[in-house]
PDB file of C-alpha atoms and ligand atoms in Angstrom:
ATOM      1  CA  UNK A   1      11.887  17.327 -11.641  1.00  0.00           C
ATOM      2  CA  UNK A   2      10.989  19.960  -9.097  1.00  0.00           C
ATOM      3  CA  UNK A   3      11.114  19.348  -5.339  1.00  0.00           C
ATOM      4  CA  UNK A   4       8.467  21.087  -3.226  1.00  0.00           C
ATOM      5  CA  UNK A   5       8.592  20.977   0.565  1.00  0.00           C
ATOM      6  CA  UNK A   6       6.051  23.633   1.456  1.00  0.00           C
ATOM      7  CA  UNK A   7       2.326  22.750   1.625  1.00  0.00           C
ATOM      8  CA  UNK A   8       1.166  26.116   0.266  1.00  0.00           C
ATOM      9  CA  UNK A   9       3.645  25.984  -2.601  1.00  0.00           C
ATOM     10  CA  UNK A  10       2.424  22.466  -3.430  1.00  0.00           C
ATOM     11  CA  UNK A  11      -1.206  23.534  -3.534  1.00  0.00           C
ATOM     12  CA  UNK A  12      -0.369  26.640  -5.599  1.00  0.00           C
ATOM     13  CA  UNK A  13       1.581  24.496  -8.090  1.00  0.00           C
ATOM     14  CA  UNK A  14      -1.347  22.057  -8.492  1.00  0.00           C
ATOM     15  CA  UNK A  15      -3.916  24.806  -8.908  1.00  0.00           C
ATOM     16  CA  UNK A  16      -1.762  26.567 -11.480  1.00  0.00           C
ATOM     17  CA  UNK A  17      -1.304  23.292 -13.422  1.00  0.00           C
ATOM     18  CA  UNK A  18      -5.036  22.644 -13.417  1.00  0.00           C
ATOM     19  CA  UNK A  19      -5.839  26.237 -14.436  1.00  0.00           C
ATOM     20  CA  UNK A  20      -3.501  25.671 -17.383  1.00  0.00           C
ATOM     21  CA  UNK A  21      -5.673  22.676 -18.370  1.00  0.00           C
ATOM     22  CA  UNK A  22      -3.397  19.888 -17.098  1.00  0.00           C
ATOM     23  CA  UNK A  23      -4.659  16.757 -15.402  1.00  0.00           C
ATOM     24  CA  UNK A  24      -2.790  15.834 -12.241  1.00  0.00           C
ATOM     25  CA  UNK A  25      -1.776  12.357 -11.094  1.00  0.00           C
ATOM     26  CA  UNK A  26      -0.527  11.687  -7.564  1.00  0.00           C
ATOM     27  CA  UNK A  27       1.478   8.777  -6.138  1.00  0.00           C
ATOM     28  CA  UNK A  28       1.811   8.963  -2.333  1.00  0.00           C
ATOM     29  CA  UNK A  29       4.725   6.936  -0.919  1.00  0.00           C
ATOM     30  CA  UNK A  30       6.888   6.589   2.183  1.00  0.00           C
ATOM     31  CA  UNK A  31      10.057   6.412   0.064  1.00  0.00           C
ATOM     32  CA  UNK A  32      12.601   3.553  -0.199  1.00  0.00           C
ATOM     33  CA  UNK A  33      11.133   3.235  -3.670  1.00  0.00           C
ATOM     34  CA  UNK A  34      11.051   0.069  -5.728  1.00  0.00           C
ATOM     35  CA  UNK A  35       9.555  -1.066  -9.026  1.00  0.00           C
ATOM     36  CA  UNK A  36       6.073  -1.318  -7.449  1.00  0.00           C
ATOM     37  CA  UNK A  37       6.074   2.446  -6.744  1.00  0.00           C
ATOM     38  CA  UNK A  38       7.705   3.273 -10.058  1.00  0.00           C
ATOM     39  CA  UNK A  39       5.090   1.312 -12.022  1.00  0.00           C
ATOM     40  CA  UNK A  40       2.452   3.560 -10.403  1.00  0.00           C
ATOM     41  CA  UNK A  41       4.448   6.654 -11.331  1.00  0.00           C
ATOM     42  CA  UNK A  42       4.699   5.438 -14.928  1.00  0.00           C
ATOM     43  CA  UNK A  43       0.972   4.737 -14.982  1.00  0.00           C
ATOM     44  CA  UNK A  44       0.320   8.277 -13.785  1.00  0.00           C
ATOM     45  CA  UNK A  45       2.723   9.726 -16.376  1.00  0.00           C
ATOM     46  CA  UNK A  46       0.903   7.797 -19.124  1.00  0.00           C
ATOM     47  CA  UNK A  47      -2.548   8.940 -17.971  1.00  0.00           C
ATOM     48  CA  UNK A  48      -2.052  12.457 -16.609  1.00  0.00           C
ATOM     49  CA  UNK A  49      -0.273  15.585 -17.830  1.00  0.00           C
ATOM     50  CA  UNK A  50       1.498  16.222 -14.530  1.00  0.00           C
ATOM     51  CA  UNK A  51       2.662  13.639 -11.976  1.00  0.00           C
ATOM     52  CA  UNK A  52       3.376  14.436  -8.340  1.00  0.00           C
ATOM     53  CA  UNK A  53       4.949  11.793  -6.072  1.00  0.00           C
ATOM     54  CA  UNK A  54       5.217  12.382  -2.338  1.00  0.00           C
ATOM     55  CA  UNK A  55       7.610  10.900   0.168  1.00  0.00           C
ATOM     56  CA  UNK A  56       6.478  11.160   3.774  1.00  0.00           C
ATOM     57  CA  UNK A  57       7.189   8.549   6.440  1.00  0.00           C
ATOM     58  CA  UNK A  58       3.940   8.915   8.306  1.00  0.00           C
ATOM     59  CA  UNK A  59       4.493   8.425  12.067  1.00  0.00           C
ATOM     60  CA  UNK A  60       0.736   8.095  12.652  1.00  0.00           C
ATOM     61  CA  UNK A  61       0.539   4.735  10.887  1.00  0.00           C
ATOM     62  CA  UNK A  62       3.231   3.027  12.977  1.00  0.00           C
ATOM     63  CA  UNK A  63       2.392   1.302  16.263  1.00  0.00           C
ATOM     64  CA  UNK A  64       4.568   1.658  19.357  1.00  0.00           C
ATOM     65  CA  UNK A  65       6.675  -1.425  18.753  1.00  0.00           C
ATOM     66  CA  UNK A  66       6.884  -1.089  14.985  1.00  0.00           C
ATOM     67  CA  UNK A  67       9.699   0.023  12.685  1.00  0.00           C
ATOM     68  CA  UNK A  68       9.230   3.830  12.438  1.00  0.00           C
ATOM     69  CA  UNK A  69      12.689   4.576  13.891  1.00  0.00           C
ATOM     70  CA  UNK A  70      14.469   2.306  11.416  1.00  0.00           C
ATOM     71  CA  UNK A  71      12.208   2.690   8.368  1.00  0.00           C
ATOM     72  CA  UNK A  72      14.530   2.816   5.321  1.00  0.00           C
ATOM     73  CA  UNK A  73      15.393   6.280   3.966  1.00  0.00           C
ATOM     74  CA  UNK A  74      17.133   6.655   0.614  1.00  0.00           C
ATOM     75  CA  UNK A  75      16.204  10.117  -0.589  1.00  0.00           C
ATOM     76  CA  UNK A  76      18.899  10.681  -3.214  1.00  0.00           C
ATOM     77  CA  UNK A  77      18.232   7.345  -4.882  1.00  0.00           C
ATOM     78  CA  UNK A  78      14.453   7.895  -4.663  1.00  0.00           C
ATOM     79  CA  UNK A  79      14.786  11.297  -6.289  1.00  0.00           C
ATOM     80  CA  UNK A  80      16.793   9.792  -9.114  1.00  0.00           C
ATOM     81  CA  UNK A  81      14.324   6.934  -9.642  1.00  0.00           C
ATOM     82  CA  UNK A  82      11.334   9.306  -9.696  1.00  0.00           C
ATOM     83  CA  UNK A  83      13.047  11.601 -12.173  1.00  0.00           C
ATOM     84  CA  UNK A  84      13.817   8.684 -14.480  1.00  0.00           C
ATOM     85  CA  UNK A  85      10.226   7.380 -14.195  1.00  0.00           C
ATOM     86  CA  UNK A  86       9.009  10.776 -15.426  1.00  0.00           C
ATOM     87  CA  UNK A  87       7.597  12.407 -12.269  1.00  0.00           C
ATOM     88  CA  UNK A  88       7.320  16.203 -12.504  1.00  0.00           C
ATOM     89  CA  UNK A  89       7.279  16.984  -8.800  1.00  0.00           C
ATOM     90  CA  UNK A  90       8.617  15.367  -5.652  1.00  0.00           C
ATOM     91  CA  UNK A  91       6.552  16.579  -2.707  1.00  0.00           C
ATOM     92  CA  UNK A  92       8.479  16.267   0.560  1.00  0.00           C
ATOM     93  CA  UNK A  93       6.417  17.622   3.448  1.00  0.00           C
ATOM     94  CA  UNK A  94       7.839  17.648   6.965  1.00  0.00           C
ATOM     95  CA  UNK A  95       6.209  15.940   9.942  1.00  0.00           C
ATOM     96  CA  UNK A  96       5.900  19.359  11.625  1.00  0.00           C
ATOM     97  CA  UNK A  97       3.890  20.668   8.656  1.00  0.00           C
ATOM     98  CA  UNK A  98       1.639  17.611   8.384  1.00  0.00           C
ATOM     99  CA  UNK A  99       1.099  17.307  12.149  1.00  0.00           C
ATOM    100  CA  UNK A 100       1.606  20.807  13.580  1.00  0.00           C
ATOM    101  CA  UNK A 101       1.389  21.306  17.360  1.00  0.00           C
ATOM    102  CA  UNK A 102      -2.232  21.055  18.445  1.00  0.00           C
ATOM    103  CA  UNK A 103      -3.183  18.620  15.680  1.00  0.00           C
ATOM    104  CA  UNK A 104      -6.356  16.879  16.890  1.00  0.00           C
ATOM    105  CA  UNK A 105      -8.229  15.422  13.930  1.00  0.00           C
ATOM    106  CA  UNK A 106      -8.077  11.788  12.837  1.00  0.00           C
ATOM    107  CA  UNK A 107     -10.179  10.009  10.265  1.00  0.00           C
ATOM    108  CA  UNK A 108     -11.380   6.444  10.737  1.00  0.00           C
ATOM    109  CA  UNK A 109     -13.106   4.090   8.322  1.00  0.00           C
ATOM    110  CA  UNK A 110     -15.101   1.460  10.182  1.00  0.00           C
ATOM    111  CA  UNK A 111     -15.801  -2.165   9.352  1.00  0.00           C
ATOM    112  CA  UNK A 112     -13.371  -2.798   6.437  1.00  0.00           C
ATOM    113  CA  UNK A 113     -10.543  -1.873   8.812  1.00  0.00           C
ATOM    114  CA  UNK A 114     -11.607  -4.362  11.494  1.00  0.00           C
ATOM    115  CA  UNK A 115     -10.021  -7.370   9.799  1.00  0.00           C
ATOM    116  CA  UNK A 116      -6.628  -8.492   8.405  1.00  0.00           C
ATOM    117  CA  UNK A 117      -3.978  -5.751   8.834  1.00  0.00           C
ATOM    118  CA  UNK A 118      -6.429  -3.547  10.741  1.00  0.00           C
ATOM    119  CA  UNK A 119      -6.869  -6.279  13.333  1.00  0.00           C
ATOM    120  CA  UNK A 120      -3.150  -6.824  13.912  1.00  0.00           C
ATOM    121  CA  UNK A 121      -2.234  -3.131  13.606  1.00  0.00           C
ATOM    122  CA  UNK A 122      -5.122  -1.294  15.327  1.00  0.00           C
ATOM    123  CA  UNK A 123      -3.910   2.309  14.652  1.00  0.00           C
ATOM    124  CA  UNK A 124      -2.586   1.629  11.152  1.00  0.00           C
ATOM    125  CA  UNK A 125      -5.555   2.570   8.968  1.00  0.00           C
ATOM    126  CA  UNK A 126      -6.468   5.590  11.095  1.00  0.00           C
ATOM    127  CA  UNK A 127      -2.942   6.889  10.417  1.00  0.00           C
ATOM    128  CA  UNK A 128      -3.019   5.975   6.713  1.00  0.00           C
ATOM    129  CA  UNK A 129      -6.435   7.476   6.031  1.00  0.00           C
ATOM    130  CA  UNK A 130      -5.704  10.664   7.953  1.00  0.00           C
ATOM    131  CA  UNK A 131      -2.493  11.316   6.029  1.00  0.00           C
ATOM    132  CA  UNK A 132      -3.956  10.270   2.670  1.00  0.00           C
ATOM    133  CA  UNK A 133      -6.869  12.660   3.149  1.00  0.00           C
ATOM    134  CA  UNK A 134      -4.460  15.458   4.092  1.00  0.00           C
ATOM    135  CA  UNK A 135      -2.208  14.761   1.100  1.00  0.00           C
ATOM    136  CA  UNK A 136      -5.207  14.670  -1.256  1.00  0.00           C
ATOM    137  CA  UNK A 137      -6.383  17.997   0.170  1.00  0.00           C
ATOM    138  CA  UNK A 138      -2.979  19.563  -0.366  1.00  0.00           C
ATOM    139  CA  UNK A 139      -2.121  18.111  -3.801  1.00  0.00           C
ATOM    140  CA  UNK A 140      -5.698  18.154  -5.166  1.00  0.00           C
ATOM    141  CA  UNK A 141      -5.026  15.519  -7.840  1.00  0.00           C
ATOM    142  CA  UNK A 142      -7.491  14.275 -10.466  1.00  0.00           C
ATOM    143  CA  UNK A 143      -6.278  10.708  -9.931  1.00  0.00           C
ATOM    144  CA  UNK A 144      -4.335   9.103  -7.069  1.00  0.00           C
ATOM    145  CA  UNK A 145      -2.521   5.788  -7.551  1.00  0.00           C
ATOM    146  CA  UNK A 146      -2.176   2.965  -4.979  1.00  0.00           C
ATOM    147  CA  UNK A 147      -0.569  -0.478  -5.228  1.00  0.00           C
ATOM    148  CA  UNK A 148      -2.578  -3.686  -5.037  1.00  0.00           C
ATOM    149  CA  UNK A 149      -0.021  -5.260  -2.701  1.00  0.00           C
ATOM    150  CA  UNK A 150      -1.721  -3.187   0.015  1.00  0.00           C
ATOM    151  CA  UNK A 151      -5.132  -4.323  -1.178  1.00  0.00           C
ATOM    152  CA  UNK A 152      -6.896  -3.571   2.087  1.00  0.00           C
ATOM    153  CA  UNK A 153      -5.376  -0.071   2.129  1.00  0.00           C
ATOM    154  CA  UNK A 154      -6.598   0.443  -1.451  1.00  0.00           C
ATOM    155  CA  UNK A 155     -10.136  -0.571  -0.493  1.00  0.00           C
ATOM    156  CA  UNK A 156     -10.101   1.576   2.657  1.00  0.00           C
ATOM    157  CA  UNK A 157      -8.942   4.603   0.632  1.00  0.00           C
ATOM    158  CA  UNK A 158     -11.714   3.988  -1.931  1.00  0.00           C
ATOM    159  CA  UNK A 159     -14.262   3.770   0.905  1.00  0.00           C
ATOM    160  CA  UNK A 160     -13.079   7.055   2.414  1.00  0.00           C
ATOM    161  CA  UNK A 161     -13.156   8.795  -0.994  1.00  0.00           C
ATOM    162  CA  UNK A 162     -16.697   7.551  -1.634  1.00  0.00           C
ATOM    163  CA  UNK A 163     -18.022   8.264   1.863  1.00  0.00           C
ATOM    164  CA  UNK A 164     -16.556  11.777   2.032  1.00  0.00           C
ATOM    165  CA  UNK A 165     -17.470  12.663  -1.593  1.00  0.00           C
ATOM    166  CA  UNK A 166     -13.890  13.512  -2.492  1.00  0.00           C
ATOM    167  CA  UNK A 167     -13.410  14.692  -6.055  1.00  0.00           C
ATOM    168  CA  UNK A 168     -10.571  12.329  -6.958  1.00  0.00           C
ATOM    169  CA  UNK A 169     -10.386   9.068  -8.913  1.00  0.00           C
ATOM    170  CA  UNK A 170      -8.519   6.190  -7.250  1.00  0.00           C
ATOM    171  CA  UNK A 171      -6.494   3.993  -9.614  1.00  0.00           C
ATOM    172  CA  UNK A 172      -4.435   0.932  -8.752  1.00  0.00           C
ATOM    173  CA  UNK A 173      -1.474  -1.001 -10.113  1.00  0.00           C
ATOM    174  CA  UNK A 174      -0.712  -4.724  -9.832  1.00  0.00           C
ATOM    175  CA  UNK A 175       1.804  -6.246  -7.429  1.00  0.00           C
ATOM    176  CA  UNK A 176       5.320  -6.180  -8.881  1.00  0.00           C
ATOM    177  CA  UNK A 177       7.398  -9.244  -8.024  1.00  0.00           C
ATOM    178  CA  UNK A 178      11.089 -10.136  -7.997  1.00  0.00           C
ATOM    179  CA  UNK A 179      12.070 -12.808 -10.548  1.00  0.00           C
ATOM    180  CA  UNK A 180      11.677 -15.520  -7.870  1.00  0.00           C
ATOM    181  CA  UNK A 181       8.161 -14.373  -6.881  1.00  0.00           C
ATOM    182  CA  UNK A 182       8.799 -12.231  -3.781  1.00  0.00           C
ATOM    183  CA  UNK A 183       6.418  -9.242  -3.810  1.00  0.00           C
ATOM    184  CA  UNK A 184       8.422  -6.000  -3.901  1.00  0.00           C
ATOM    185  CA  UNK A 185       8.286  -4.048  -0.650  1.00  0.00           C
ATOM    186  CA  UNK A 186      10.402  -1.362   0.988  1.00  0.00           C
ATOM    187  CA  UNK A 187      10.609  -3.703   3.990  1.00  0.00           C
ATOM    188  CA  UNK A 188      12.416  -6.377   1.928  1.00  0.00           C
ATOM    189  CA  UNK A 189      15.527  -4.289   2.680  1.00  0.00           C
ATOM    190  CA  UNK A 190      15.397  -5.561   6.273  1.00  0.00           C
ATOM    191  CA  UNK A 191      15.713  -9.214   5.209  1.00  0.00           C
ATOM    192  CA  UNK A 192      18.960 -11.061   5.863  1.00  0.00           C
ATOM    193  CA  UNK A 193      20.105 -13.552   3.237  1.00  0.00           C
ATOM    194  CA  UNK A 194      18.432 -16.388   5.142  1.00  0.00           C
ATOM    195  CA  UNK A 195      15.254 -14.325   5.639  1.00  0.00           C
ATOM    196  CA  UNK A 196      15.164 -13.514   1.938  1.00  0.00           C
ATOM    197  CA  UNK A 197      15.070 -17.252   1.116  1.00  0.00           C
ATOM    198  CA  UNK A 198      12.412 -17.934   3.768  1.00  0.00           C
ATOM    199  CA  UNK A 199      10.319 -14.994   2.539  1.00  0.00           C
ATOM    200  CA  UNK A 200       9.547 -16.929  -0.628  1.00  0.00           C
ATOM    201  CA  UNK A 201       7.103 -19.021   1.422  1.00  0.00           C
ATOM    202  CA  UNK A 202       4.490 -16.239   1.015  1.00  0.00           C
ATOM    203  CA  UNK A 203       4.383 -16.309  -2.794  1.00  0.00           C
ATOM    204  CA  UNK A 204       4.817 -20.095  -2.741  1.00  0.00           C
ATOM    205  CA  UNK A 205       1.743 -20.470  -0.510  1.00  0.00           C
ATOM    206  CA  UNK A 206      -0.296 -18.107  -2.716  1.00  0.00           C
ATOM    207  CA  UNK A 207       0.715 -19.955  -5.904  1.00  0.00           C
ATOM    208  CA  UNK A 208      -0.173 -23.308  -4.354  1.00  0.00           C
ATOM    209  CA  UNK A 209      -3.588 -22.005  -3.286  1.00  0.00           C
ATOM    210  CA  UNK A 210      -4.322 -20.413  -6.701  1.00  0.00           C
ATOM    211  CA  UNK A 211      -3.302 -23.605  -8.428  1.00  0.00           C
ATOM    212  CA  UNK A 212      -5.586 -25.591  -6.181  1.00  0.00           C
ATOM    213  CA  UNK A 213      -8.512 -23.278  -6.953  1.00  0.00           C
ATOM    214  CA  UNK A 214      -7.809 -23.636 -10.678  1.00  0.00           C
ATOM    215  CA  UNK A 215      -7.894 -27.403 -10.160  1.00  0.00           C
ATOM    216  CA  UNK A 216     -11.395 -27.103  -8.664  1.00  0.00           C
ATOM    217  CA  UNK A 217     -10.942 -26.574  -4.898  1.00  0.00           C
ATOM    218  CA  UNK A 218     -13.793 -24.441  -3.523  1.00  0.00           C
ATOM    219  CA  UNK A 219     -13.424 -24.867   0.258  1.00  0.00           C
ATOM    220  CA  UNK A 220     -11.631 -21.920   1.850  1.00  0.00           C
ATOM    221  CA  UNK A 221     -10.545 -23.876   4.938  1.00  0.00           C
ATOM    222  CA  UNK A 222      -8.660 -26.408   2.782  1.00  0.00           C
ATOM    223  CA  UNK A 223      -6.734 -23.545   1.181  1.00  0.00           C
ATOM    224  CA  UNK A 224      -5.936 -21.942   4.544  1.00  0.00           C
ATOM    225  CA  UNK A 225      -4.692 -25.303   5.852  1.00  0.00           C
ATOM    226  CA  UNK A 226      -2.488 -25.885   2.816  1.00  0.00           C
ATOM    227  CA  UNK A 227      -0.961 -22.399   3.004  1.00  0.00           C
ATOM    228  CA  UNK A 228      -0.357 -22.742   6.756  1.00  0.00           C
ATOM    229  CA  UNK A 229       1.473 -26.022   6.099  1.00  0.00           C
ATOM    230  CA  UNK A 230       3.741 -24.382   3.498  1.00  0.00           C
ATOM    231  CA  UNK A 231       4.544 -21.426   5.745  1.00  0.00           C
ATOM    232  CA  UNK A 232       5.082 -23.486   8.887  1.00  0.00           C
ATOM    233  CA  UNK A 233       7.792 -25.460   7.113  1.00  0.00           C
ATOM    234  CA  UNK A 234       9.891 -22.270   7.325  1.00  0.00           C
ATOM    235  CA  UNK A 235      11.500 -22.073  10.741  1.00  0.00           C
ATOM    236  CA  UNK A 236      11.909 -18.273  10.441  1.00  0.00           C
ATOM    237  CA  UNK A 237       8.236 -17.628   9.626  1.00  0.00           C
ATOM    238  CA  UNK A 238       5.577 -16.529  12.111  1.00  0.00           C
ATOM    239  CA  UNK A 239       2.042 -16.265  10.730  1.00  0.00           C
ATOM    240  CA  UNK A 240       0.044 -13.137  11.525  1.00  0.00           C
ATOM    241  CA  UNK A 241      -2.931 -14.062   9.324  1.00  0.00           C
ATOM    242  CA  UNK A 242      -3.855 -16.303   6.434  1.00  0.00           C
ATOM    243  CA  UNK A 243      -7.133 -15.173   4.980  1.00  0.00           C
ATOM    244  CA  UNK A 244      -9.468 -16.345   2.251  1.00  0.00           C
ATOM    245  CA  UNK A 245     -11.990 -13.550   2.205  1.00  0.00           C
ATOM    246  CA  UNK A 246     -14.261 -11.266   0.253  1.00  0.00           C
ATOM    247  CA  UNK A 247     -12.047  -8.775  -1.657  1.00  0.00           C
ATOM    248  CA  UNK A 248     -14.105  -5.761  -0.587  1.00  0.00           C
ATOM    249  CA  UNK A 249     -15.492  -6.505   2.891  1.00  0.00           C
ATOM    250  CA  UNK A 250     -12.551  -8.749   3.948  1.00  0.00           C
ATOM    251  CA  UNK A 251     -14.982 -11.088   5.700  1.00  0.00           C
ATOM    252  CA  UNK A 252     -13.700 -14.664   5.799  1.00  0.00           C
ATOM    253  CA  UNK A 253     -15.298 -16.948   3.229  1.00  0.00           C
ATOM    254  CA  UNK A 254     -16.368 -20.571   3.547  1.00  0.00           C
ATOM    255  CA  UNK A 255     -16.310 -21.184  -0.202  1.00  0.00           C
ATOM    256  CA  UNK A 256     -14.511 -19.351  -2.980  1.00  0.00           C
ATOM    257  CA  UNK A 257     -17.601 -18.356  -4.971  1.00  0.00           C
ATOM    258  CA  UNK A 258     -17.171 -15.940  -7.874  1.00  0.00           C
ATOM    259  CA  UNK A 259     -14.122 -14.222  -6.471  1.00  0.00           C
ATOM    260  CA  UNK A 260     -12.010 -14.374  -3.329  1.00  0.00           C
ATOM    261  CA  UNK A 261      -8.984 -12.579  -1.970  1.00  0.00           C
ATOM    262  CA  UNK A 262      -6.230 -14.710  -0.523  1.00  0.00           C
ATOM    263  CA  UNK A 263      -4.131 -12.520   1.737  1.00  0.00           C
ATOM    264  CA  UNK A 264      -1.200 -13.274   4.026  1.00  0.00           C
ATOM    265  CA  UNK A 265       0.789 -11.431   6.644  1.00  0.00           C
ATOM    266  CA  UNK A 266       3.836 -13.291   7.901  1.00  0.00           C
ATOM    267  CA  UNK A 267       6.798 -12.206   9.996  1.00  0.00           C
ATOM    268  CA  UNK A 268      10.086 -13.466   8.611  1.00  0.00           C
ATOM    269  CA  UNK A 269      12.916 -13.082  11.127  1.00  0.00           C
ATOM    270  CA  UNK A 270      10.966 -10.168  12.661  1.00  0.00           C
ATOM    271  CA  UNK A 271      10.077  -8.402   9.361  1.00  0.00           C
ATOM    272  CA  UNK A 272       6.350  -8.290   8.689  1.00  0.00           C
ATOM    273  CA  UNK A 273       5.579  -9.009   5.025  1.00  0.00           C
ATOM    274  CA  UNK A 274       2.225  -9.056   3.262  1.00  0.00           C
ATOM    275  CA  UNK A 275       1.136 -10.510  -0.073  1.00  0.00           C
ATOM    276  CA  UNK A 276      -2.131 -11.408  -1.786  1.00  0.00           C
ATOM    277  CA  UNK A 277      -3.854 -12.624  -4.922  1.00  0.00           C
ATOM    278  CA  UNK A 278      -7.374 -12.817  -6.295  1.00  0.00           C
ATOM    279  CA  UNK A 279      -8.785 -16.233  -7.162  1.00  0.00           C
ATOM    280  CA  UNK A 280     -12.043 -17.533  -8.491  1.00  0.00           C
ATOM    281  CA  UNK A 281     -14.253 -17.573 -11.545  1.00  0.00           C
ATOM    282  CA  UNK A 282     -14.432 -13.797 -11.994  1.00  0.00           C
ATOM    283  CA  UNK A 283     -10.673 -13.321 -11.560  1.00  0.00           C
ATOM    284  CA  UNK A 284      -9.592 -10.132 -13.362  1.00  0.00           C
TER     285      UNK A 284
HETATM  286  O1  PAF B 301       1.377   2.676   1.131  1.00  0.00           O
HETATM  287  C1  PAF B 301       2.100   3.545   1.664  1.00  0.00           C
HETATM  288  O2  PAF B 301       3.286   3.717   1.363  1.00  0.00           O
HETATM  289  C2  PAF B 301       1.496   4.439   2.742  1.00  0.00           C
HETATM  290  O3  PAF B 301       0.578   3.734   3.524  1.00  0.00           O
HETATM  291  C3  PAF B 301       0.863   5.730   2.184  1.00  0.00           C
HETATM  292  C4  PAF B 301      -0.324   5.436   1.299  1.00  0.00           C
HETATM  293  C5  PAF B 301       1.910   6.528   1.418  1.00  0.00           C
HETATM  294  C6  PAF B 301       0.362   6.597   3.345  1.00  0.00           C
HETATM  295  O4  PAF B 301       1.388   6.944   4.210  1.00  0.00           O
END
């Protein structure tokens, strides 16, 4: 696996690969890789001739009081995991190259970013979309892969790609869970032993809600109430949002209808975790 740090070298590599007839898959990450990332890399390896994964901890998507300064870094392990998953290139741009002095342009997607994570983290999607657009412009992939754990991010990226007529396909991979149900996340590394146990309240609440929908519950408020009850039993948990909403607009629903997204953001001992699932008749 080759490591490329320079933006021009990255673009030259991609163009050369495409001139040679290869299709290019791209998995953008912030590192501290886990099975969720690696499943996207494997999907790219299966579908594309060349797979590029990037690691860039993007300062623009962290708010003032968030965890940028302590975000986990594990480059040697990440490199090893990517190599074993079959990635061809690790792209490692520097913050100075991505945001050179005088950088003034930011991209915003309206409406779909006004709810859920966008509401609690006002600068988050502006930072994500700006860096994703830059990375897509540099790597020029045929297909870029995003995880469904960040379902709102996935939808916002798709909206940006559609609205700006970008020539890239967006593919997604399902949430990968630990054996006990906890959704894999780089931030799980922050959890103490006690937090780790409490963190199971997210997947427990989602399972209870899905089960209730399967049993015939259609009223969104009843699901929200049940999930709140499950989470509030955990002393270490602080709810940011519990949402039963449309999976594309993220507007809150009154009834489940054909399909609904159930999404949660909960702080466990100070670590903000998110999780979600799709419920309803049309469930994929
Ligand atoms: O999902 C992430 O890890 C990040 O938001 C992304 C897409 C790599 C942009 O920094």
